[in-house]
PDB file of C-alpha atoms and ligand atoms in Angstrom:
ATOM      1  CA  UNK C   1      80.104  -2.094 -52.654  1.00 67.00           C
ATOM      2  CA  UNK C   2      83.122  -4.251 -53.506  1.00 89.00           C
ATOM      3  CA  UNK C   3      80.996  -7.203 -52.363  1.00 95.00           C
ATOM      4  CA  UNK C   4      79.052  -6.815 -55.581  1.00 97.00           C
ATOM      5  CA  UNK C   5      79.802  -6.621 -59.303  1.00 97.00           C
ATOM      6  CA  UNK C   6      77.573  -4.112 -61.141  1.00 97.00           C
ATOM      7  CA  UNK C   7      75.538  -5.468 -64.090  1.00 98.00           C
ATOM      8  CA  UNK C   8      73.037  -3.805 -66.440  1.00 97.00           C
ATOM      9  CA  UNK C   9      70.430  -1.210 -65.398  1.00 96.00           C
ATOM     10  CA  UNK C  10      66.911  -2.694 -65.511  1.00 93.00           C
ATOM     11  CA  UNK C  11      64.890   0.440 -64.949  1.00 89.00           C
ATOM     12  CA  UNK C  12      64.428   3.610 -62.973  1.00 86.00           C
ATOM     13  CA  UNK C  13      62.022   3.986 -60.098  1.00 70.00           C
ATOM     14  CA  UNK C  14      60.606   7.044 -58.358  1.00 68.00           C
ATOM     15  CA  UNK C  15      63.860   8.093 -56.680  1.00 70.00           C
ATOM     16  CA  UNK C  16      66.587   6.548 -58.774  1.00 83.00           C
ATOM     17  CA  UNK C  17      67.961   3.665 -60.732  1.00 90.00           C
ATOM     18  CA  UNK C  18      67.497  -0.108 -60.377  1.00 93.00           C
ATOM     19  CA  UNK C  19      70.253  -2.358 -61.653  1.00 96.00           C
ATOM     20  CA  UNK C  20      71.186  -6.024 -61.548  1.00 97.00           C
ATOM     21  CA  UNK C  21      74.259  -6.914 -59.480  1.00 98.00           C
ATOM     22  CA  UNK C  22      76.172 -10.125 -58.798  1.00 98.00           C
ATOM     23  CA  UNK C  23      77.260 -10.988 -55.269  1.00 98.00           C
ATOM     24  CA  UNK C  24      80.932 -11.980 -55.629  1.00 97.00           C
ATOM     25  CA  UNK C  25      81.054 -14.576 -52.839  1.00 96.00           C
ATOM     26  CA  UNK C  26      78.473 -16.876 -54.456  1.00 97.00           C
ATOM     27  CA  UNK C  27      77.621 -15.295 -57.852  1.00 97.00           C
ATOM     28  CA  UNK C  28      74.028 -14.760 -56.704  1.00 97.00           C
ATOM     29  CA  UNK C  29      72.140 -12.269 -58.884  1.00 97.00           C
ATOM     30  CA  UNK C  30      70.419  -9.509 -56.872  1.00 98.00           C
ATOM     31  CA  UNK C  31      69.124  -6.024 -57.625  1.00 96.00           C
ATOM     32  CA  UNK C  32      70.377  -2.715 -56.255  1.00 95.00           C
ATOM     33  CA  UNK C  33      67.862   0.091 -55.930  1.00 92.00           C
ATOM     34  CA  UNK C  34      69.845   3.341 -55.930  1.00 91.00           C
ATOM     35  CA  UNK C  35      68.194   6.303 -54.231  1.00 89.00           C
ATOM     36  CA  UNK C  36      69.609   9.789 -54.484  1.00 88.00           C
ATOM     37  CA  UNK C  37      68.407  11.554 -51.373  1.00 87.00           C
ATOM     38  CA  UNK C  38      69.995  14.886 -52.335  1.00 88.00           C
ATOM     39  CA  UNK C  39      66.775  15.704 -54.204  1.00 80.00           C
ATOM     40  CA  UNK C  40      64.631  14.707 -51.228  1.00 84.00           C
ATOM     41  CA  UNK C  41      62.992  17.044 -48.746  1.00 87.00           C
ATOM     42  CA  UNK C  42      62.847  16.249 -45.053  1.00 90.00           C
ATOM     43  CA  UNK C  43      59.467  14.468 -45.325  1.00 86.00           C
ATOM     44  CA  UNK C  44      60.663  12.236 -48.200  1.00 83.00           C
ATOM     45  CA  UNK C  45      63.853  11.321 -46.302  1.00 86.00           C
ATOM     46  CA  UNK C  46      61.727  10.312 -43.318  1.00 86.00           C
ATOM     47  CA  UNK C  47      59.484   8.293 -45.669  1.00 81.00           C
ATOM     48  CA  UNK C  48      62.571   6.580 -47.110  1.00 84.00           C
ATOM     49  CA  UNK C  49      63.823   5.584 -43.667  1.00 87.00           C
ATOM     50  CA  UNK C  50      60.323   4.226 -42.908  1.00 82.00           C
ATOM     51  CA  UNK C  51      60.307   2.238 -46.186  1.00 80.00           C
ATOM     52  CA  UNK C  52      63.726   0.711 -45.574  1.00 88.00           C
ATOM     53  CA  UNK C  53      62.816  -0.201 -42.003  1.00 88.00           C
ATOM     54  CA  UNK C  54      59.534  -1.749 -43.210  1.00 85.00           C
ATOM     55  CA  UNK C  55      61.372  -3.831 -45.834  1.00 87.00           C
ATOM     56  CA  UNK C  56      63.983  -4.916 -43.281  1.00 90.00           C
ATOM     57  CA  UNK C  57      61.324  -6.235 -40.906  1.00 88.00           C
ATOM     58  CA  UNK C  58      59.179  -8.052 -43.509  1.00 91.00           C
ATOM     59  CA  UNK C  59      60.253 -11.671 -44.102  1.00 93.00           C
ATOM     60  CA  UNK C  60      57.852 -13.670 -46.272  1.00 94.00           C
ATOM     61  CA  UNK C  61      58.184 -15.841 -49.415  1.00 94.00           C
ATOM     62  CA  UNK C  62      55.674 -13.605 -51.204  1.00 95.00           C
ATOM     63  CA  UNK C  63      57.400 -10.328 -50.368  1.00 95.00           C
ATOM     64  CA  UNK C  64      60.503  -9.224 -52.265  1.00 94.00           C
ATOM     65  CA  UNK C  65      63.414 -10.102 -49.952  1.00 95.00           C
ATOM     66  CA  UNK C  66      65.492  -7.210 -48.578  1.00 94.00           C
ATOM     67  CA  UNK C  67      69.185  -8.064 -48.063  1.00 95.00           C
ATOM     68  CA  UNK C  68      70.894  -4.894 -46.892  1.00 95.00           C
ATOM     69  CA  UNK C  69      71.213  -1.170 -47.195  1.00 94.00           C
ATOM     70  CA  UNK C  70      74.435   0.694 -48.007  1.00 94.00           C
ATOM     71  CA  UNK C  71      74.742   4.412 -47.387  1.00 92.00           C
ATOM     72  CA  UNK C  72      77.148   6.358 -49.608  1.00 92.00           C
ATOM     73  CA  UNK C  73      77.214   9.698 -47.765  1.00 90.00           C
ATOM     74  CA  UNK C  74      79.550  11.669 -49.989  1.00 94.00           C
ATOM     75  CA  UNK C  75      77.322  11.024 -53.022  1.00 93.00           C
ATOM     76  CA  UNK C  76      74.043  11.375 -51.068  1.00 91.00           C
ATOM     77  CA  UNK C  77      73.074   7.856 -52.167  1.00 92.00           C
ATOM     78  CA  UNK C  78      71.360   4.974 -50.407  1.00 91.00           C
ATOM     79  CA  UNK C  79      71.582   1.533 -52.001  1.00 94.00           C
ATOM     80  CA  UNK C  80      68.939  -1.084 -51.141  1.00 93.00           C
ATOM     81  CA  UNK C  81      70.000  -4.641 -52.023  1.00 95.00           C
ATOM     82  CA  UNK C  82      66.991  -6.859 -52.788  1.00 95.00           C
ATOM     83  CA  UNK C  83      66.242 -10.209 -54.380  1.00 95.00           C
ATOM     84  CA  UNK C  84      66.092 -10.303 -58.192  1.00 96.00           C
ATOM     85  CA  UNK C  85      62.771 -11.615 -59.508  1.00 96.00           C
ATOM     86  CA  UNK C  86      63.596 -13.297 -62.798  1.00 93.00           C
ATOM     87  CA  UNK C  87      60.068 -13.111 -64.203  1.00 93.00           C
ATOM     88  CA  UNK C  88      59.767  -9.335 -64.174  1.00 93.00           C
ATOM     89  CA  UNK C  89      56.531  -7.662 -63.092  1.00 95.00           C
ATOM     90  CA  UNK C  90      52.860  -8.317 -63.867  1.00 96.00           C
ATOM     91  CA  UNK C  91      52.636  -5.084 -65.894  1.00 96.00           C
ATOM     92  CA  UNK C  92      54.903  -6.670 -68.531  1.00 94.00           C
ATOM     93  CA  UNK C  93      52.745  -9.844 -68.572  1.00 95.00           C
ATOM     94  CA  UNK C  94      49.504  -7.843 -68.994  1.00 97.00           C
ATOM     95  CA  UNK C  95      50.998  -5.760 -71.839  1.00 97.00           C
ATOM     96  CA  UNK C  96      52.191  -8.955 -73.579  1.00 96.00           C
ATOM     97  CA  UNK C  97      48.750 -10.636 -73.331  1.00 97.00           C
ATOM     98  CA  UNK C  98      47.021  -7.459 -74.492  1.00 97.00           C
ATOM     99  CA  UNK C  99      49.318  -7.256 -77.521  1.00 98.00           C
ATOM    100  CA  UNK C 100      48.969 -10.959 -78.387  1.00 98.00           C
ATOM    101  CA  UNK C 101      45.201 -10.892 -77.629  1.00 97.00           C
ATOM    102  CA  UNK C 102      45.566 -13.913 -75.339  1.00 97.00           C
ATOM    103  CA  UNK C 103      43.778 -14.412 -71.995  1.00 97.00           C
ATOM    104  CA  UNK C 104      45.574 -15.071 -68.720  1.00 97.00           C
ATOM    105  CA  UNK C 105      44.562 -18.568 -67.464  1.00 95.00           C
ATOM    106  CA  UNK C 106      42.218 -18.509 -64.448  1.00 95.00           C
ATOM    107  CA  UNK C 107      44.450 -20.952 -62.582  1.00 92.00           C
ATOM    108  CA  UNK C 108      47.327 -18.475 -62.738  1.00 93.00           C
ATOM    109  CA  UNK C 109      45.064 -15.637 -61.536  1.00 96.00           C
ATOM    110  CA  UNK C 110      44.042 -17.719 -58.474  1.00 94.00           C
ATOM    111  CA  UNK C 111      47.758 -18.361 -57.765  1.00 93.00           C
ATOM    112  CA  UNK C 112      48.501 -14.623 -57.971  1.00 95.00           C
ATOM    113  CA  UNK C 113      45.489 -13.815 -55.762  1.00 97.00           C
ATOM    114  CA  UNK C 114      46.257 -16.366 -53.044  1.00 95.00           C
ATOM    115  CA  UNK C 115      49.944 -15.423 -52.842  1.00 95.00           C
ATOM    116  CA  UNK C 116      49.149 -11.708 -52.636  1.00 97.00           C
ATOM    117  CA  UNK C 117      46.604 -12.419 -49.888  1.00 97.00           C
ATOM    118  CA  UNK C 118      49.392 -14.190 -47.966  1.00 96.00           C
ATOM    119  CA  UNK C 119      51.738 -11.221 -48.577  1.00 96.00           C
ATOM    120  CA  UNK C 120      49.082  -8.671 -47.507  1.00 96.00           C
ATOM    121  CA  UNK C 121      48.201 -10.803 -44.468  1.00 95.00           C
ATOM    122  CA  UNK C 122      51.864 -10.619 -43.406  1.00 95.00           C
ATOM    123  CA  UNK C 123      51.786  -6.825 -43.855  1.00 93.00           C
ATOM    124  CA  UNK C 124      48.428  -6.240 -42.165  1.00 93.00           C
ATOM    125  CA  UNK C 125      48.611  -8.742 -39.311  1.00 92.00           C
ATOM    126  CA  UNK C 126      52.192 -10.026 -39.115  1.00 87.00           C
ATOM    127  CA  UNK C 127      53.088 -13.713 -38.964  1.00 74.00           C
ATOM    128  CA  UNK C 128      51.584 -14.171 -35.475  1.00 70.00           C
ATOM    129  CA  UNK C 129      48.194 -13.121 -36.904  1.00 65.00           C
ATOM    130  CA  UNK C 130      47.893 -10.135 -34.569  1.00 67.00           C
ATOM    131  CA  UNK C 131      49.774  -6.862 -34.241  1.00 64.00           C
ATOM    132  CA  UNK C 132      51.244  -7.394 -30.810  1.00 66.00           C
ATOM    133  CA  UNK C 133      54.803  -7.104 -32.139  1.00 71.00           C
ATOM    134  CA  UNK C 134      54.261  -4.230 -34.555  1.00 77.00           C
ATOM    135  CA  UNK C 135      51.602  -1.861 -35.965  1.00 79.00           C
ATOM    136  CA  UNK C 136      49.847  -2.796 -39.222  1.00 84.00           C
ATOM    137  CA  UNK C 137      51.791  -2.114 -42.430  1.00 87.00           C
ATOM    138  CA  UNK C 138      49.727  -1.014 -45.428  1.00 87.00           C
ATOM    139  CA  UNK C 139      51.219  -1.350 -48.897  1.00 83.00           C
ATOM    140  CA  UNK C 140      49.222   1.559 -50.356  1.00 81.00           C
ATOM    141  CA  UNK C 141      50.575   1.169 -53.856  1.00 85.00           C
ATOM    142  CA  UNK C 142      49.536  -2.323 -54.988  1.00 93.00           C
ATOM    143  CA  UNK C 143      49.598  -2.374 -58.807  1.00 95.00           C
ATOM    144  CA  UNK C 144      50.920  -4.675 -61.583  1.00 97.00           C
ATOM    145  CA  UNK C 145      54.261  -2.798 -61.685  1.00 93.00           C
ATOM    146  CA  UNK C 146      54.827  -3.654 -58.032  1.00 93.00           C
ATOM    147  CA  UNK C 147      54.079  -7.378 -58.261  1.00 97.00           C
ATOM    148  CA  UNK C 148      57.012  -9.522 -59.443  1.00 96.00           C
ATOM    149  CA  UNK C 149      57.311 -13.116 -60.615  1.00 95.00           C
ATOM    150  CA  UNK C 150      60.079 -15.470 -59.486  1.00 91.00           C
ATOM    151  CA  UNK C 151      60.370 -16.967 -62.978  1.00 83.00           C
ATOM    152  CA  UNK C 152      59.118 -16.081 -66.451  1.00 77.00           C
ATOM    153  CA  UNK C 153      57.793 -19.616 -66.923  1.00 77.00           C
ATOM    154  CA  UNK C 154      54.205 -19.396 -65.690  1.00 75.00           C
ATOM    155  CA  UNK C 155      53.250 -22.553 -63.809  1.00 74.00           C
ATOM    156  CA  UNK C 156      52.036 -23.473 -60.357  1.00 66.00           C
ATOM    157  CA  UNK C 157      55.580 -23.159 -58.958  1.00 74.00           C
ATOM    158  CA  UNK C 158      55.792 -19.527 -59.999  1.00 84.00           C
ATOM    159  CA  UNK C 159      56.216 -17.431 -56.893  1.00 91.00           C
ATOM    160  CA  UNK C 160      54.537 -14.038 -56.834  1.00 95.00           C
ATOM    161  CA  UNK C 161      56.340 -11.336 -54.869  1.00 96.00           C
ATOM    162  CA  UNK C 162      54.944  -8.081 -53.534  1.00 95.00           C
ATOM    163  CA  UNK C 163      57.580  -5.382 -53.994  1.00 90.00           C
ATOM    164  CA  UNK C 164      58.392  -1.706 -53.880  1.00 76.00           C
ATOM    165  CA  UNK C 165      56.998  -0.497 -50.576  1.00 76.00           C
ATOM    166  CA  UNK C 166      57.590   3.034 -51.816  1.00 66.00           C
ATOM    167  CA  UNK C 167      54.384   4.404 -50.330  1.00 62.00           C
ATOM    168  CA  UNK C 168      53.974   1.925 -47.517  1.00 67.00           C
ATOM    169  CA  UNK C 169      53.249   3.525 -44.178  1.00 67.00           C
ATOM    170  CA  UNK C 170      53.378   2.156 -40.718  1.00 62.00           C
ATOM    171  CA  UNK C 171      49.970   2.930 -39.306  1.00 61.00           C
ATOM    172  CA  UNK C 172      50.221   3.180 -35.558  1.00 55.00           C
ATOM    173  CA  UNK C 173      46.887   4.964 -35.295  1.00 48.00           C
ATOM    174  CA  UNK C 174      44.576   4.183 -38.279  1.00 46.00           C
ATOM    175  CA  UNK C 175      42.315   7.174 -37.590  1.00 46.00           C
ATOM    176  CA  UNK C 176      45.306   9.523 -37.779  1.00 43.00           C
ATOM    177  CA  UNK C 177      46.358   8.520 -41.261  1.00 44.00           C
ATOM    178  CA  UNK C 178      44.816  10.638 -44.040  1.00 42.00           C
ATOM    179  CA  UNK C 179      45.227  10.482 -47.783  1.00 43.00           C
ATOM    180  CA  UNK C 180      48.684  11.296 -49.062  1.00 47.00           C
ATOM    181  CA  UNK C 181      49.449  12.923 -52.395  1.00 45.00           C
ATOM    182  CA  UNK C 182      49.430  10.395 -55.199  1.00 50.00           C
ATOM    183  CA  UNK C 183      51.860  10.194 -58.122  1.00 55.00           C
ATOM    184  CA  UNK C 184      50.930   8.794 -61.567  1.00 69.00           C
ATOM    185  CA  UNK C 185      47.372   7.935 -62.694  1.00 81.00           C
ATOM    186  CA  UNK C 186      45.692   6.461 -59.625  1.00 88.00           C
ATOM    187  CA  UNK C 187      43.651   3.777 -61.422  1.00 94.00           C
ATOM    188  CA  UNK C 188      43.629   1.693 -58.257  1.00 95.00           C
ATOM    189  CA  UNK C 189      42.716   4.504 -55.842  1.00 93.00           C
ATOM    190  CA  UNK C 190      39.966   3.378 -53.438  1.00 95.00           C
ATOM    191  CA  UNK C 191      36.717   5.351 -52.885  1.00 96.00           C
ATOM    192  CA  UNK C 192      37.716   6.146 -49.267  1.00 95.00           C
ATOM    193  CA  UNK C 193      41.054   7.565 -50.439  1.00 91.00           C
ATOM    194  CA  UNK C 194      39.165   9.830 -52.898  1.00 92.00           C
ATOM    195  CA  UNK C 195      36.857  10.968 -50.094  1.00 92.00           C
ATOM    196  CA  UNK C 196      39.966  11.734 -47.996  1.00 89.00           C
ATOM    197  CA  UNK C 197      38.791   9.211 -45.448  1.00 89.00           C
ATOM    198  CA  UNK C 198      41.136   7.037 -43.387  1.00 86.00           C
ATOM    199  CA  UNK C 199      43.151   4.620 -45.509  1.00 85.00           C
ATOM    200  CA  UNK C 200      43.268   1.149 -43.973  1.00 91.00           C
ATOM    201  CA  UNK C 201      43.871  -2.529 -44.760  1.00 94.00           C
ATOM    202  CA  UNK C 202      40.600  -2.682 -46.758  1.00 96.00           C
ATOM    203  CA  UNK C 203      42.057  -0.078 -49.143  1.00 95.00           C
ATOM    204  CA  UNK C 204      44.809  -2.552 -50.050  1.00 96.00           C
ATOM    205  CA  UNK C 205      42.012  -5.114 -50.655  1.00 98.00           C
ATOM    206  CA  UNK C 206      40.335  -2.665 -53.085  1.00 98.00           C
ATOM    207  CA  UNK C 207      43.638  -2.309 -54.998  1.00 97.00           C
ATOM    208  CA  UNK C 208      44.007  -6.108 -55.051  1.00 98.00           C
ATOM    209  CA  UNK C 209      40.490  -6.293 -56.548  1.00 98.00           C
ATOM    210  CA  UNK C 210      41.552  -3.838 -59.270  1.00 98.00           C
ATOM    211  CA  UNK C 211      44.666  -5.920 -59.983  1.00 98.00           C
ATOM    212  CA  UNK C 212      42.762  -9.233 -60.225  1.00 98.00           C
ATOM    213  CA  UNK C 213      40.129  -7.555 -62.442  1.00 98.00           C
ATOM    214  CA  UNK C 214      42.925  -6.286 -64.712  1.00 98.00           C
ATOM    215  CA  UNK C 215      44.418  -9.806 -64.982  1.00 98.00           C
ATOM    216  CA  UNK C 216      41.000 -11.033 -66.235  1.00 98.00           C
ATOM    217  CA  UNK C 217      40.229  -8.193 -68.655  1.00 98.00           C
ATOM    218  CA  UNK C 218      43.749  -6.792 -69.328  1.00 98.00           C
ATOM    219  CA  UNK C 219      42.304  -3.334 -68.500  1.00 97.00           C
ATOM    220  CA  UNK C 220      41.907  -1.525 -65.139  1.00 98.00           C
ATOM    221  CA  UNK C 221      38.281  -1.639 -63.833  1.00 98.00           C
ATOM    222  CA  UNK C 222      37.944   2.163 -63.836  1.00 98.00           C
ATOM    223  CA  UNK C 223      39.324   4.355 -66.608  1.00 97.00           C
ATOM    224  CA  UNK C 224      38.706   7.970 -67.570  1.00 95.00           C
ATOM    225  CA  UNK C 225      40.435  10.771 -69.421  1.00 93.00           C
ATOM    226  CA  UNK C 226      40.607  13.040 -66.382  1.00 93.00           C
ATOM    227  CA  UNK C 227      41.200  12.368 -62.699  1.00 91.00           C
ATOM    228  CA  UNK C 228      37.853  14.011 -61.846  1.00 94.00           C
ATOM    229  CA  UNK C 229      35.963  11.587 -64.101  1.00 96.00           C
ATOM    230  CA  UNK C 230      38.047   8.701 -62.785  1.00 96.00           C
ATOM    231  CA  UNK C 231      37.172   9.652 -59.190  1.00 96.00           C
ATOM    232  CA  UNK C 232      33.462   9.772 -60.106  1.00 97.00           C
ATOM    233  CA  UNK C 233      33.556   6.290 -61.674  1.00 97.00           C
ATOM    234  CA  UNK C 234      35.453   4.830 -58.708  1.00 97.00           C
ATOM    235  CA  UNK C 235      32.921   6.242 -56.221  1.00 97.00           C
ATOM    236  CA  UNK C 236      30.058   4.771 -58.278  1.00 97.00           C
ATOM    237  CA  UNK C 237      31.895   1.439 -58.292  1.00 97.00           C
ATOM    238  CA  UNK C 238      30.174   0.096 -61.410  1.00 97.00           C
ATOM    239  CA  UNK C 239      32.356  -2.333 -63.390  1.00 97.00           C
ATOM    240  CA  UNK C 240      31.947  -4.104 -66.713  1.00 97.00           C
ATOM    241  CA  UNK C 241      31.593  -7.887 -66.366  1.00 98.00           C
ATOM    242  CA  UNK C 242      34.742  -9.980 -66.846  1.00 98.00           C
ATOM    243  CA  UNK C 243      34.874 -12.348 -69.885  1.00 98.00           C
ATOM    244  CA  UNK C 244      32.466 -15.307 -69.735  1.00 98.00           C
ATOM    245  CA  UNK C 245      35.443 -17.716 -69.898  1.00 98.00           C
ATOM    246  CA  UNK C 246      36.125 -16.953 -66.209  1.00 98.00           C
ATOM    247  CA  UNK C 247      34.205 -18.769 -63.460  1.00 97.00           C
ATOM    248  CA  UNK C 248      31.405 -17.395 -61.285  1.00 97.00           C
ATOM    249  CA  UNK C 249      33.765 -17.822 -58.298  1.00 95.00           C
ATOM    250  CA  UNK C 250      36.216 -15.405 -59.939  1.00 96.00           C
ATOM    251  CA  UNK C 251      33.366 -12.958 -60.705  1.00 97.00           C
ATOM    252  CA  UNK C 252      32.135 -13.017 -57.091  1.00 97.00           C
ATOM    253  CA  UNK C 253      35.690 -12.751 -55.739  1.00 97.00           C
ATOM    254  CA  UNK C 254      36.313  -9.525 -57.705  1.00 98.00           C
ATOM    255  CA  UNK C 255      32.894  -8.099 -56.733  1.00 98.00           C
ATOM    256  CA  UNK C 256      33.616  -8.721 -53.043  1.00 97.00           C
ATOM    257  CA  UNK C 257      36.879  -6.729 -53.228  1.00 98.00           C
ATOM    258  CA  UNK C 258      35.506  -3.918 -55.413  1.00 98.00           C
ATOM    259  CA  UNK C 259      32.776  -3.012 -52.943  1.00 98.00           C
ATOM    260  CA  UNK C 260      32.636   0.778 -52.461  1.00 97.00           C
ATOM    261  CA  UNK C 261      31.845   0.183 -48.788  1.00 97.00           C
ATOM    262  CA  UNK C 262      35.173  -0.807 -47.223  1.00 95.00           C
ATOM    263  CA  UNK C 263      33.489  -2.559 -44.275  1.00 96.00           C
ATOM    264  CA  UNK C 264      31.835  -4.962 -46.758  1.00 97.00           C
ATOM    265  CA  UNK C 265      35.176  -5.931 -48.311  1.00 98.00           C
ATOM    266  CA  UNK C 266      36.628  -9.138 -46.843  1.00 98.00           C
ATOM    267  CA  UNK C 267      39.912  -8.849 -44.908  1.00 97.00           C
ATOM    268  CA  UNK C 268      42.884 -11.180 -45.526  1.00 97.00           C
ATOM    269  CA  UNK C 269      41.650 -13.156 -42.471  1.00 96.00           C
ATOM    270  CA  UNK C 270      38.250 -13.686 -44.162  1.00 97.00           C
ATOM    271  CA  UNK C 271      39.924 -14.784 -47.403  1.00 96.00           C
ATOM    272  CA  UNK C 272      42.238 -17.217 -45.622  1.00 95.00           C
ATOM    273  CA  UNK C 273      39.099 -19.057 -44.409  1.00 93.00           C
ATOM    274  CA  UNK C 274      37.954 -19.488 -48.038  1.00 89.00           C
ATOM    275  CA  UNK C 275      38.213 -23.117 -49.238  1.00 88.00           C
ATOM    276  CA  UNK C 276      39.383 -22.235 -52.759  1.00 85.00           C
ATOM    277  CA  UNK C 277      42.125 -19.901 -51.476  1.00 88.00           C
ATOM    278  CA  UNK C 278      43.286 -22.526 -49.012  1.00 91.00           C
ATOM    279  CA  UNK C 279      43.432 -25.098 -51.798  1.00 88.00           C
ATOM    280  CA  UNK C 280      45.516 -22.723 -53.950  1.00 86.00           C
ATOM    281  CA  UNK C 281      47.903 -22.121 -51.047  1.00 87.00           C
ATOM    282  CA  UNK C 282      48.137 -25.860 -50.456  1.00 86.00           C
ATOM    283  CA  UNK C 283      49.034 -26.323 -54.151  1.00 83.00           C
ATOM    284  CA  UNK C 284      51.862 -23.780 -53.981  1.00 80.00           C
ATOM    285  CA  UNK C 285      53.482 -25.284 -50.907  1.00 80.00           C
TER     286      UNK C 285
HETATM  287  C1  LIG W 301      57.431  -1.092 -64.869  1.00 76.06           C
HETATM  288  N1  LIG W 301      57.703  -2.237 -65.756  1.00 76.06           N
HETATM  289  C2  LIG W 301      56.636  -2.428 -66.763  1.00 76.06           C
HETATM  290  C3  LIG W 301      58.991  -1.995 -66.396  1.00 76.06           C
HETATM  291  C4  LIG W 301      59.571  -3.236 -66.911  1.00 76.06           C
HETATM  292  C5  LIG W 301      59.763  -4.232 -65.739  1.00 76.06           C
HETATM  293  N2  LIG W 301      60.509  -5.281 -66.178  1.00 76.06           N
HETATM  294  S1  LIG W 301      62.117  -5.178 -66.008  1.00 76.06           S
HETATM  295  O1  LIG W 301      62.468  -4.163 -65.093  1.00 76.06           O
HETATM  296  O2  LIG W 301      62.724  -5.069 -67.311  1.00 76.06           O
HETATM  297  C6  LIG W 301      62.584  -6.705 -65.321  1.00 76.06           C
HETATM  298  C7  LIG W 301      62.739  -7.782 -66.161  1.00 76.06           C
HETATM  299  C8  LIG W 301      63.085  -9.008 -65.610  1.00 76.06           C
HETATM  300  C9  LIG W 301      63.249  -9.139 -64.233  1.00 76.06           C
HETATM  301  C10 LIG W 301      63.097  -8.045 -63.385  1.00 76.06           C
HETATM  302  N3  LIG W 301      63.266  -8.223 -62.006  1.00 76.06           N
HETATM  303  C11 LIG W 301      63.136  -7.333 -60.994  1.00 76.06           C
HETATM  304  N4  LIG W 301      62.765  -6.048 -61.273  1.00 76.06           N
HETATM  305  C12 LIG W 301      62.625  -5.185 -60.239  1.00 76.06           C
HETATM  306  O3  LIG W 301      62.251  -3.886 -60.449  1.00 76.06           O
HETATM  307  C13 LIG W 301      61.970  -3.487 -61.802  1.00 76.06           C
HETATM  308  C14 LIG W 301      61.888  -1.980 -61.853  1.00 76.06           C
HETATM  309  C15 LIG W 301      60.839  -1.447 -60.863  1.00 76.06           C
HETATM  310  C16 LIG W 301      60.739   0.052 -60.977  1.00 76.06           C
HETATM  311  C17 LIG W 301      60.442   0.507 -62.396  1.00 76.06           C
HETATM  312  C18 LIG W 301      61.450  -0.038 -63.383  1.00 76.06           C
HETATM  313  C19 LIG W 301      61.574  -1.552 -63.289  1.00 76.06           C
HETATM  314  C20 LIG W 301      62.865  -5.613 -58.923  1.00 76.06           C
HETATM  315  N5  LIG W 301      62.816  -4.983 -57.705  1.00 76.06           N
HETATM  316  C21 LIG W 301      63.156  -5.926 -56.804  1.00 76.06           C
HETATM  317  N6  LIG W 301      63.415  -7.092 -57.390  1.00 76.06           N
HETATM  318  C22 LIG W 301      63.247  -6.932 -58.715  1.00 76.06           C
HETATM  319  N7  LIG W 301      63.381  -7.800 -59.738  1.00 76.06           N
HETATM  320  C23 LIG W 301      62.744  -6.806 -63.957  1.00 76.06           C
END
């Protein structure tokens, strides 16, 4: 760890602390996610190894970059060194707009959507567009807290980064994978996950639909006081319309992702054929 100078703590995640660090050789600011695996059971340790290996193998401009991992055996700690996203996460942006009663511009929402489709496409299909090199990777925990911005100035150069693959799983046999226990209020849980059916790439598309809906309305699409009521609303799949200021394209986009039937939801391949998405991607590059 003498390669890095420790800076302030910026938060604490599920298994430990996250702090800013400065790489001494070039003063680059990074983050160090500290994970105390003393508290972990065998299954969680295995999950951690899976997560670190997933991060190590994912290289994409819209996925938080993984630099290295440092194991500190005597203190039962693993450090994961990742890129620092100056703009913070989307949860902070949504809270700010809710407080100031301002709307998030539609242009920005299309930029977030198209970059997350690129990130999910990399996870689901890999850069070669098929899974010959590796099995599909599902994020499984797509939510505003896990989507970071490269800068806090919001313009068309703002890069959106998918982060925190805490619950990601490598699915070698999609049928085999069943619902895992969830932590926190699962606002973005898909109908198939509630019905304990197989979780697959279309479940990440459902969560993306919830996230885009929340950027338009500053509220999750399904809310309830209890998890039972929440599950009922999600399975019904009825959502309030988004504000009239947003276009019909945006309305139809959200509806296509929040379809209770996962086979009817478009895949990242379908979206990448969409003219508007391609134009957004062209604008970013
Ligand atoms: C959950 N959020 C609403 C809490 C506030 C969120 N803003 S914040 O933490 O202060 C903040 C402000 C400015 C820049 C950044 N950049 C950043 N943050 C990460 O993780 C944040 C951490 C995730 C787990 C929960 C605690 C927060 C990164 N991980 C990899 N690269 C990262 N870059 C963060």
